Coordinates of C-alpha atoms and ligand atoms in Angstrom, one line a residue:
X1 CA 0.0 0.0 0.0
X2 CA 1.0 3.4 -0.2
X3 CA 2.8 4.7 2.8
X4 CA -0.4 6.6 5.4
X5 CA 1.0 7.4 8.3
X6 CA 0.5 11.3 7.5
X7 CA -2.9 10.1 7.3
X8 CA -2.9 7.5 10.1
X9 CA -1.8 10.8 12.3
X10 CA -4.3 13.5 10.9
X11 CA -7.3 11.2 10.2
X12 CA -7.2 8.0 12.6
X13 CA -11.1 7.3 11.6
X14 CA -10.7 7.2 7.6
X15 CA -6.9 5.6 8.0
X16 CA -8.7 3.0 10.2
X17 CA -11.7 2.2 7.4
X18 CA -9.2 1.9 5.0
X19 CA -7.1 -1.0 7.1
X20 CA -10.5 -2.5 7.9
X21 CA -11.3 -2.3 3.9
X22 CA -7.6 -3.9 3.0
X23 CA -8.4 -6.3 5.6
X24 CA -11.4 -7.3 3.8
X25 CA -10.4 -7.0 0.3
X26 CA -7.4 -9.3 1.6
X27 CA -9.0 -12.2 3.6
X28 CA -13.1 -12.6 1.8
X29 CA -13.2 -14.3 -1.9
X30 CA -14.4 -11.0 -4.3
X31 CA -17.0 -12.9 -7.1
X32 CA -18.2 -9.6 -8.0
X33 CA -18.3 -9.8 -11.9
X34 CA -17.8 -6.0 -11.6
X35 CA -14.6 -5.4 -9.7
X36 CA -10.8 -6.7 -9.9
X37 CA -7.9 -5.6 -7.7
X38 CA -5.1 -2.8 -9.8
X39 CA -1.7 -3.1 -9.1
X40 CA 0.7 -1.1 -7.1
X41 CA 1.4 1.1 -9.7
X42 CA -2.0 2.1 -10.5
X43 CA -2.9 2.7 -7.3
X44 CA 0.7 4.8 -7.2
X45 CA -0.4 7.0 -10.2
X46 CA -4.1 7.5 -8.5
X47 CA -2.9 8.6 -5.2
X48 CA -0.2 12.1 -6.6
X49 CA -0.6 15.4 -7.0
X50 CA -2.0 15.3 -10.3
X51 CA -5.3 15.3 -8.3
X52 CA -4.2 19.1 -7.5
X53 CA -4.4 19.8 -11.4
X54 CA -7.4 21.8 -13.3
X55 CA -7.2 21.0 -16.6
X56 CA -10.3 21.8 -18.6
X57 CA -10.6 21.0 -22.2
X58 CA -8.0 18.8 -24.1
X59 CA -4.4 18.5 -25.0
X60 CA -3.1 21.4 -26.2
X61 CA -6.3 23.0 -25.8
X62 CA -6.6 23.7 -22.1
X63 CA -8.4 26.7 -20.7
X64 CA -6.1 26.7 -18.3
X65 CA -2.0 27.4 -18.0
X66 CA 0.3 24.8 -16.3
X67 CA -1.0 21.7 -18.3
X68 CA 2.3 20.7 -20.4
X69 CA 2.5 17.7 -17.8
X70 CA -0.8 16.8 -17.6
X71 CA -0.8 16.7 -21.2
X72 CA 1.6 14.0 -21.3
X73 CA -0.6 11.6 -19.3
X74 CA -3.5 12.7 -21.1
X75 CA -2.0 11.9 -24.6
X76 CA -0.4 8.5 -23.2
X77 CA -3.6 7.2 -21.9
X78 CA -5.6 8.4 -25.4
X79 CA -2.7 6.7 -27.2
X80 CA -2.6 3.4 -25.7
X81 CA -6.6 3.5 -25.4
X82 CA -7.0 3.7 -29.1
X83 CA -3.6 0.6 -29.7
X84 CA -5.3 -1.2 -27.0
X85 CA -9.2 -1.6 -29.0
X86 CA -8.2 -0.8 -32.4
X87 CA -9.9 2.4 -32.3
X88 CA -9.7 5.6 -34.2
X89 CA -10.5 7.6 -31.3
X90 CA -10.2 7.8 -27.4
X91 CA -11.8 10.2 -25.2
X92 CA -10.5 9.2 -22.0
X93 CA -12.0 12.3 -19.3
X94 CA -15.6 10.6 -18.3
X95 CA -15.3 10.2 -14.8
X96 CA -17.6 6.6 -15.0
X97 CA -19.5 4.4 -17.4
X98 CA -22.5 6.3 -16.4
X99 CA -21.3 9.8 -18.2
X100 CA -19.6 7.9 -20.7
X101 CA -22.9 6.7 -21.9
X102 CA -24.7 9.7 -21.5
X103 CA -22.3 11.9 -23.5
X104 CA -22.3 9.1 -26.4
X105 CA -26.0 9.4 -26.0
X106 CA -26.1 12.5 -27.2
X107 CA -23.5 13.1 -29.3
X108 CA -26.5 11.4 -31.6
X109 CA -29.5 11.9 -30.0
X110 CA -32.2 14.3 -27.9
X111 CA -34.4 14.6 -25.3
X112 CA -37.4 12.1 -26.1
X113 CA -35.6 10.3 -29.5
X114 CA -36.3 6.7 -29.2
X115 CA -33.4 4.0 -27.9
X116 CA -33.1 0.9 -27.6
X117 CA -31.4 -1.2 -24.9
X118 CA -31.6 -4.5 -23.4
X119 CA -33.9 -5.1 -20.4
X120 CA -32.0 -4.6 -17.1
X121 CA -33.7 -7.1 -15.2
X122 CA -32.3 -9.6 -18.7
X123 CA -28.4 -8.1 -17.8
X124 CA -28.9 -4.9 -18.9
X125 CA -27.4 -1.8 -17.1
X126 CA -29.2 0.9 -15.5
X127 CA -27.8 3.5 -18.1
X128 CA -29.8 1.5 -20.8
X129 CA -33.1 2.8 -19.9
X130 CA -33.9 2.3 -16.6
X131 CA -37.0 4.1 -15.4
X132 CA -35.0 4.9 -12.7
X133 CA -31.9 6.9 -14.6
X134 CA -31.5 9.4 -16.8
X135 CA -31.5 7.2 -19.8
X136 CA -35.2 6.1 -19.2
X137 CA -36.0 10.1 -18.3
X138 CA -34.5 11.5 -20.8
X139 CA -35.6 9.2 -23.7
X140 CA -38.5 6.6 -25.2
X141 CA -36.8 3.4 -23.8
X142 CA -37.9 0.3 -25.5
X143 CA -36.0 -3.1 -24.4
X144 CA -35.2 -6.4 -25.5
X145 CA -34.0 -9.2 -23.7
X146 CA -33.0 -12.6 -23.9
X147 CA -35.2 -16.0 -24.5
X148 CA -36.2 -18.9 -22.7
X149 CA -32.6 -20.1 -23.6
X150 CA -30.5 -17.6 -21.5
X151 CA -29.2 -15.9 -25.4
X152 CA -30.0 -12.8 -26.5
X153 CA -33.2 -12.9 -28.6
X154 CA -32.1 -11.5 -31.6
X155 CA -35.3 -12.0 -33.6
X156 CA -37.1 -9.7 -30.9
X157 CA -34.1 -7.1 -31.3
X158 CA -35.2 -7.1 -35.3
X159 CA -38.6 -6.9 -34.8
X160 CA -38.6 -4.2 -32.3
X161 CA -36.2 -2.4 -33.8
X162 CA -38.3 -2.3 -36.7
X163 CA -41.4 -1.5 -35.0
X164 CA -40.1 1.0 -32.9
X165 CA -37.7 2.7 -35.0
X166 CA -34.7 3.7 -32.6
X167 CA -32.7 6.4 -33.5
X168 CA -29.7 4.8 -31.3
X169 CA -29.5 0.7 -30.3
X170 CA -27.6 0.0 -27.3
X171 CA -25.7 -3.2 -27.0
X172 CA -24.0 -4.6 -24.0
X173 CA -25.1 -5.6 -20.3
X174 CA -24.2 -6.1 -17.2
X175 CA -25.0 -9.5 -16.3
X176 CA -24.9 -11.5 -19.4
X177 CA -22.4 -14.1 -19.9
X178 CA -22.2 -14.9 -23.5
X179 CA -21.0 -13.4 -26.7
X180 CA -22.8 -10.3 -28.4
X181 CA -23.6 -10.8 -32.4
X182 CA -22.4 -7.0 -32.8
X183 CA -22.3 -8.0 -36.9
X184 CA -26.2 -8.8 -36.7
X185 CA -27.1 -5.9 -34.5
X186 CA -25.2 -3.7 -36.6
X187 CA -27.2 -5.3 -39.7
X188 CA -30.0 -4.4 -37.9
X189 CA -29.3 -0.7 -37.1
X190 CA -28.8 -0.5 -41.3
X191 CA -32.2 -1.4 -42.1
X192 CA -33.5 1.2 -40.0
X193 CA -30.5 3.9 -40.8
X194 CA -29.8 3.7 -36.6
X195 CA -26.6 4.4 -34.9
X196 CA -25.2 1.2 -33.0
X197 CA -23.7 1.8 -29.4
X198 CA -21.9 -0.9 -27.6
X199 CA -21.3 -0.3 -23.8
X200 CA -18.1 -2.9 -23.3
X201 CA -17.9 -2.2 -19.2
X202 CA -18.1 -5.8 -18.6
X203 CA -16.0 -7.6 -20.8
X204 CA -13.4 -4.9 -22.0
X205 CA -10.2 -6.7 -21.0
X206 CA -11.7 -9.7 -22.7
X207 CA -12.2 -7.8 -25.7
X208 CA -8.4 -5.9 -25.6
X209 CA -7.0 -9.3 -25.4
X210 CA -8.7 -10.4 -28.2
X211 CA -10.3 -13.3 -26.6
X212 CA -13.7 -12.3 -27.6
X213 CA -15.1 -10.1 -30.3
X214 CA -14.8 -6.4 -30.2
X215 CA -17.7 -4.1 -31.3
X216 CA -15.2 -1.0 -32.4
X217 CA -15.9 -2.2 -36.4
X218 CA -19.5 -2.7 -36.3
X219 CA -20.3 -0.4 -33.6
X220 CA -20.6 3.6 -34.6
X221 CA -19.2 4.3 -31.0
X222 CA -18.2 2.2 -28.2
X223 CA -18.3 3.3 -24.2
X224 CA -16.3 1.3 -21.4
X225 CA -15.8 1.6 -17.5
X226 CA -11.9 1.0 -16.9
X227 CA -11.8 -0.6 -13.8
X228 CA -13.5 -4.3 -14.4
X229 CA -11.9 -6.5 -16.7
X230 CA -9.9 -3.8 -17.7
X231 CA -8.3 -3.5 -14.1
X232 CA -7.7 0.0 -14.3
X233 CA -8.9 2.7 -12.0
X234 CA -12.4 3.3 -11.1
X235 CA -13.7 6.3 -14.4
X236 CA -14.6 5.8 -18.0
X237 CA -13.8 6.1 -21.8
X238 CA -15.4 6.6 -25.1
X239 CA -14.0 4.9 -28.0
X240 CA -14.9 5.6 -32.0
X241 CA -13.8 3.4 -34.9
X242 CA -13.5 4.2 -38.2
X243 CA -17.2 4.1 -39.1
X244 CA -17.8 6.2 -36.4
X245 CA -15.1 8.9 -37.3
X246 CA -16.6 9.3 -40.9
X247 CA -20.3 9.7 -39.2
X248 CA -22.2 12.8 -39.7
X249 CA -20.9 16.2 -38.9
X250 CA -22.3 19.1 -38.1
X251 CA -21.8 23.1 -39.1
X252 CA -19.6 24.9 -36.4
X253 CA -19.1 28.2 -36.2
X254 CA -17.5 29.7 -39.5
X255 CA -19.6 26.8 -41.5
X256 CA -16.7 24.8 -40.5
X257 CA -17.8 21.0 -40.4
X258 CA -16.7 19.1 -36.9
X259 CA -15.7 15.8 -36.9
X260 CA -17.7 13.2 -35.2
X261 CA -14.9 12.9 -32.4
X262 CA -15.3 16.7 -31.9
X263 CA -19.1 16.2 -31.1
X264 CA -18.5 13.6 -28.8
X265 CA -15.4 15.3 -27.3
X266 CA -17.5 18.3 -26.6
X267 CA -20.2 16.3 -25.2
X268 CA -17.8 15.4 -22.4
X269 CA -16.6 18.4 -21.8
X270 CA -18.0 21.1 -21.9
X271 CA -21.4 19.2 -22.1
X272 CA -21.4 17.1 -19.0
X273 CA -18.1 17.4 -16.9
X274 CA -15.6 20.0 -16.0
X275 CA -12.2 19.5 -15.0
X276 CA -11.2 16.4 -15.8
X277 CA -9.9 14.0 -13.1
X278 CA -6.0 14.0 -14.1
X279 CA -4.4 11.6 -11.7
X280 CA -7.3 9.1 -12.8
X281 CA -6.6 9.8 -16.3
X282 CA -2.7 9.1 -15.2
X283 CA -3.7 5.6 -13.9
X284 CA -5.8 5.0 -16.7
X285 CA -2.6 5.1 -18.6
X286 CA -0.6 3.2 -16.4
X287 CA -3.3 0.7 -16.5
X288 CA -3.3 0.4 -19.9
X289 CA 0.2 0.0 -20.5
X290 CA -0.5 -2.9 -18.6
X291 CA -3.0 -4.3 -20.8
X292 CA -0.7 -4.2 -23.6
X293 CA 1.7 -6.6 -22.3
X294 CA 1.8 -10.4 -23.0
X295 CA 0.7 -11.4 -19.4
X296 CA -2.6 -9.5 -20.1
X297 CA -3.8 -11.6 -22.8
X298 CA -2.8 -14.9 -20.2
X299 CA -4.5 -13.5 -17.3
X300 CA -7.3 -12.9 -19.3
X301 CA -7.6 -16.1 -20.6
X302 CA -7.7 -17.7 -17.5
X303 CA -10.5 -15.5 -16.3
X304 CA -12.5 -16.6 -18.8
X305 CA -11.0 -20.8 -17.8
X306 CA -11.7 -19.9 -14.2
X307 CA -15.1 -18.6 -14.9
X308 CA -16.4 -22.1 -16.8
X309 CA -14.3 -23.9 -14.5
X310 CA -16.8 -22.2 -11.4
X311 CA -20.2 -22.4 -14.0
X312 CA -19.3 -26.3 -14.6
X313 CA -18.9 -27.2 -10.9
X314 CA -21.8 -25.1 -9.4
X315 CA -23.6 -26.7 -12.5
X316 CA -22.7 -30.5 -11.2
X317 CA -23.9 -29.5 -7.6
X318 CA -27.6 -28.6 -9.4
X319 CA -27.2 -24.9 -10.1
X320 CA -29.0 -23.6 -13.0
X321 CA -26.5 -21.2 -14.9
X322 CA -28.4 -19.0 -16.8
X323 CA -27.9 -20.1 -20.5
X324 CA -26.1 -23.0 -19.6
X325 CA -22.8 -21.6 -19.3
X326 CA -20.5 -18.5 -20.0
X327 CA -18.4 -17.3 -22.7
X328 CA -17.1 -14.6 -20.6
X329 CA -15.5 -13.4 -16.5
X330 CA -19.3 -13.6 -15.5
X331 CA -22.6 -16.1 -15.1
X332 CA -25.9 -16.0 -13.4
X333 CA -26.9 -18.4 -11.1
X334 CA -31.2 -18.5 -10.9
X335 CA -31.3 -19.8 -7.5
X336 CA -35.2 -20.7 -8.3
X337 CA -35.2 -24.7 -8.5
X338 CA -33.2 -24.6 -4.8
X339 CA -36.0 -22.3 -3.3
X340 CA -34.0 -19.6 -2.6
X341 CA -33.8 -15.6 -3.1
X342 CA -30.6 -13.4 -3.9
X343 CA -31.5 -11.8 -0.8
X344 CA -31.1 -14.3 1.5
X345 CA -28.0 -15.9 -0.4
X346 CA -26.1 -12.7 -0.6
X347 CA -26.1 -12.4 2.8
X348 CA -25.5 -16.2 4.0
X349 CA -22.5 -15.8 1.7
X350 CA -21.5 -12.3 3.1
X351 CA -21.0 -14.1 6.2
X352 CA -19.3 -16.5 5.1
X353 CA -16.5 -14.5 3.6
X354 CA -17.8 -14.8 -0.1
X355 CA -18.8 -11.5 -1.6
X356 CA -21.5 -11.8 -4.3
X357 CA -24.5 -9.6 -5.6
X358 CA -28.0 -10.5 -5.8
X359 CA -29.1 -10.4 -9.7
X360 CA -32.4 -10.2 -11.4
X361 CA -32.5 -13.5 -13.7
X362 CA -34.4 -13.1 -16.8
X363 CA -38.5 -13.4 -16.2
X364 CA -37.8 -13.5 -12.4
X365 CA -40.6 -13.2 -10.0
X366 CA -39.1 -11.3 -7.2
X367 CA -38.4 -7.8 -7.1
X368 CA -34.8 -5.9 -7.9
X369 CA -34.5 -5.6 -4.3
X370 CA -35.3 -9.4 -3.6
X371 CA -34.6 -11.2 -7.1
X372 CA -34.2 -14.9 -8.0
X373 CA -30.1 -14.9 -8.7
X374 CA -26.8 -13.8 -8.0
X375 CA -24.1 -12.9 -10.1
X376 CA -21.0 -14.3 -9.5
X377 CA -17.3 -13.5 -11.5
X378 CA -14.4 -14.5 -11.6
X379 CA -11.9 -11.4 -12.6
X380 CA -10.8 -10.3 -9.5
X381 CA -9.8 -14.2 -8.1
X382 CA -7.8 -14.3 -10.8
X383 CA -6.0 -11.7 -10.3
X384 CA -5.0 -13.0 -7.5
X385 CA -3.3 -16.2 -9.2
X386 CA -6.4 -18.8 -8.7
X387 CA -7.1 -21.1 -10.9
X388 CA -9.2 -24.0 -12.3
X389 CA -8.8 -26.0 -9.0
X390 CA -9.8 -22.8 -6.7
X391 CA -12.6 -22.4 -8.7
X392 CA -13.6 -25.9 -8.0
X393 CA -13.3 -25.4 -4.2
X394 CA -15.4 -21.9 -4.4
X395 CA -17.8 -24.2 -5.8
X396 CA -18.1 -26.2 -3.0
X397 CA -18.2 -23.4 -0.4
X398 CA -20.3 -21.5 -2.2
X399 CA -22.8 -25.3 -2.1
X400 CA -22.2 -25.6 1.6
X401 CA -23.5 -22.5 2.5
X402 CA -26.6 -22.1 0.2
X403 CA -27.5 -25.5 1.2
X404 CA -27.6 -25.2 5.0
X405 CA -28.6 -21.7 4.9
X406 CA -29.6 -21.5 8.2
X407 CA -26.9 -23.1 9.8
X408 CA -24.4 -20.3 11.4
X409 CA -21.4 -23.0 12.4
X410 CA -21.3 -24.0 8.7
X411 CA -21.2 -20.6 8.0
X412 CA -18.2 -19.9 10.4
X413 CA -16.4 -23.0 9.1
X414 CA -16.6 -21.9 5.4
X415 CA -15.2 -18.4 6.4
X416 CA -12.7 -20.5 8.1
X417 CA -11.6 -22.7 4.6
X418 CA -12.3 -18.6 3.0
X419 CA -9.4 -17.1 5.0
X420 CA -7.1 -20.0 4.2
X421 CA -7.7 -19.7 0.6
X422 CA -6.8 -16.3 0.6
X423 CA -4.2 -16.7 2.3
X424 CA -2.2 -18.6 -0.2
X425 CA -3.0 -16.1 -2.8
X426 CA -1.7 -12.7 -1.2
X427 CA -2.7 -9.2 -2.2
X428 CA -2.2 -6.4 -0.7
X429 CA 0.2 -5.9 2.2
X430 CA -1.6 -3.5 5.6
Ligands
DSN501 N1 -22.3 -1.5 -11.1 C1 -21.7 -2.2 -12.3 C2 -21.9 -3.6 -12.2 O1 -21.8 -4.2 -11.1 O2 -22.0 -4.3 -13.2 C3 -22.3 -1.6 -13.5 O3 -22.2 -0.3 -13.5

């Protein structure tokens, strides 16, 4: 860790949280298909004074003096960004997924244009037209979602899509674990003259390693959080192949006519943020130098082993993965046909040292506060060196505890067999 004992002396009460958080992070088994662990030198290039920096606009455009440093990080992370997915264009400022999607959002449509996105209680995200968020505020949301086979329903996308008319199609999700047919979608979008959006949070460092398919050639612009897969720091990222690049334009000042990149740049900021967050944007570089490196492409292929080895095993002990499997670092586990609710299997496995979220499961019964599943990946284990024979063991914990959920001594046993685990794979040092 970086050295706190300024900290430790000024602020005993935040110093303290974060011990009890390394502690945590350290001895409980993360399966949250969302988060992963960055390395020392990320977490050395988040925590610097670069945090002290203003920096509005863009390299070489700032609107304020002092930059020529902050520029360098800026145009590294950009750089690598665009190397890392192949893409034209990087704009590497939005602070999350979240404003990443809303700036692509508009950098092609209004206020009350139609979209469409998947269902969120099928794996889609909150950003794709939740009632609940902006996206379902701002806009006419329609959804798909998957069939009674787990896969995407691509015949309801079509006939939807040709129904409703979308101006923009949103692809991606949170909590679905197979492969997207971007080439189909994108056929799709044609027929209807819509712009495709692909929101790659989930599986980015999949998709940089070239393990599964990417979106940038079919999609007309691509958004990503950089901190899942990706193992980054926490913030976002807006990517734009070449499709998207030769997109419409539209008349600046002077009749000039700005690129598609400028739209979407100016979307960011000045539209939605101000200063960006440098010493993020510094560790989003470091992180994807990383991500270029051989030992990426391993590490991300033994997500992916790790993450069938888990599905196969839970699936031996009865579970029902949602579509039968996983392509990807994530699955769903409907927890219907053993009677129980995400709810109550969260919180059995919380205790038990094994950190999950409860998950809607497609046509679930229960409500989002309730639901019928939990999601469970395997990104962050791995980074920790486990493999195929861990996953098997997580297995069987995870089967202990749901089975005898009312027994507390099983429950302090497994946490037992958790912290033993974890403590041949070390992390972080207190
Ligand atoms: N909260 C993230 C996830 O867990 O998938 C998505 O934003």
């Amino acid at each position: 860790m970086n050295n706190l004992m300024q900290l430790h002396d000024f602020d005993p009460d935040v110093f303290q949280a974060i011990i009890h958080e390394t502690e945590r992070q350290n001895d409980k088994l993360e399966l949250i298909a969302s988060e992963n662990f960055v390395s020392l030198q990320v977490l050395q290039a988040m925590g610097q004074i670069m945090t002290n920096k203003y920096a509005e606009g863009y390299p070489a455009k700032r609107y304020y003096g002092g930059c020529e440093y902050v520029d360098v990080v800026e145009n590294l992370a950009r750089e690598r960004a665009k190397q890392l997915f192949k893409a034209d264009y990087a704009n590497v400022q939005p602070h999350s997924g979240s404003q990443a999607n809303m700036a692509a959002y508009f950098s092609y449509i209004n206020y009350g244009d139609t979209v469409m996105g998947m269902n969120l209680s099928h794996g889609g995200h909150l950003t794709h037209g939740s009632p609940a968020n902006f996206s379902g505020r701002f806009f006419k949301m329609v959804h798909y979602g998957v069939d009674q086979t787990g896969y995407i329903d691509m015949n309801q996308v079509e006939e939807i899509a040709l129904r409703e008319r979308p101006k923009l199609i949103i692809t991606g999700a949170s909590a679905y674990s197979r492969e997207i047919d971007y080439k189909t979608f994108r056929q799709i979008a044609d027929k209807i003259n819509a712009r495709l959006m692909s929101d790659i949070a989930h599986p980015a460092g999949l998709i940089a390693a070239g393990l599964i398919k990417s979106p940038i050639e079919h999609c007309h612009i691509v958004t990503t959080t950089t901190h899942k897969t990706l193992r980054g720091p926490r913030g976002g990222m807006i990517l734009i192949g070449k499709d998207g690049e030769n997109d419409m334009g539209i008349t600046a000042a002077k009749g000039r006519l700005k690129k598609f990149s400028e739209i979407v740049d100016s979307n960011v900021f000045p539209g939605f943020q101000g200063g960006p967050l440098m010493h993020v944007i510094a560790a989003k570089a470091v992180a994807f130098k990383e991500a270029l490196q051989p030992d990426f492409i391993e590490y991300q292929r033994q997500v992916i082993k790790n993450a069938q080895a888990l599905a196969g095993a839970l699936q031996q002990r009865g579970y029902h993965i949602v579509s039968g499997g996983t392509d990807t670092h994530v699955m769903l586990i409907d927890l219907r046909n053993h009677g129980l609710t995400g709810k109550a299997s969260e919180k059995a496995l919380e205790e038990a040292g094994i950190t999950v979220n409860k998950n809607m499961v497609p046509f679930d019964d229960q409500t989002p506060a309730i639901t019928s599943g939990i999601r469970v990946g395997t990104p962050a284990m791995t980074t920790r060196g486990m493999k195929e024979a861990e996953m098997r063991l997580i297995a069987e914990l995870i089967d202990k505890v749901l089975l005898n959920i009312n027994d507390e001594n099983i429950r302090i046993n497994v946490k037992k067999q958790v912290k033993e685990l974890c403590d041949r794979f070390p992390l972080y040092r207190v």
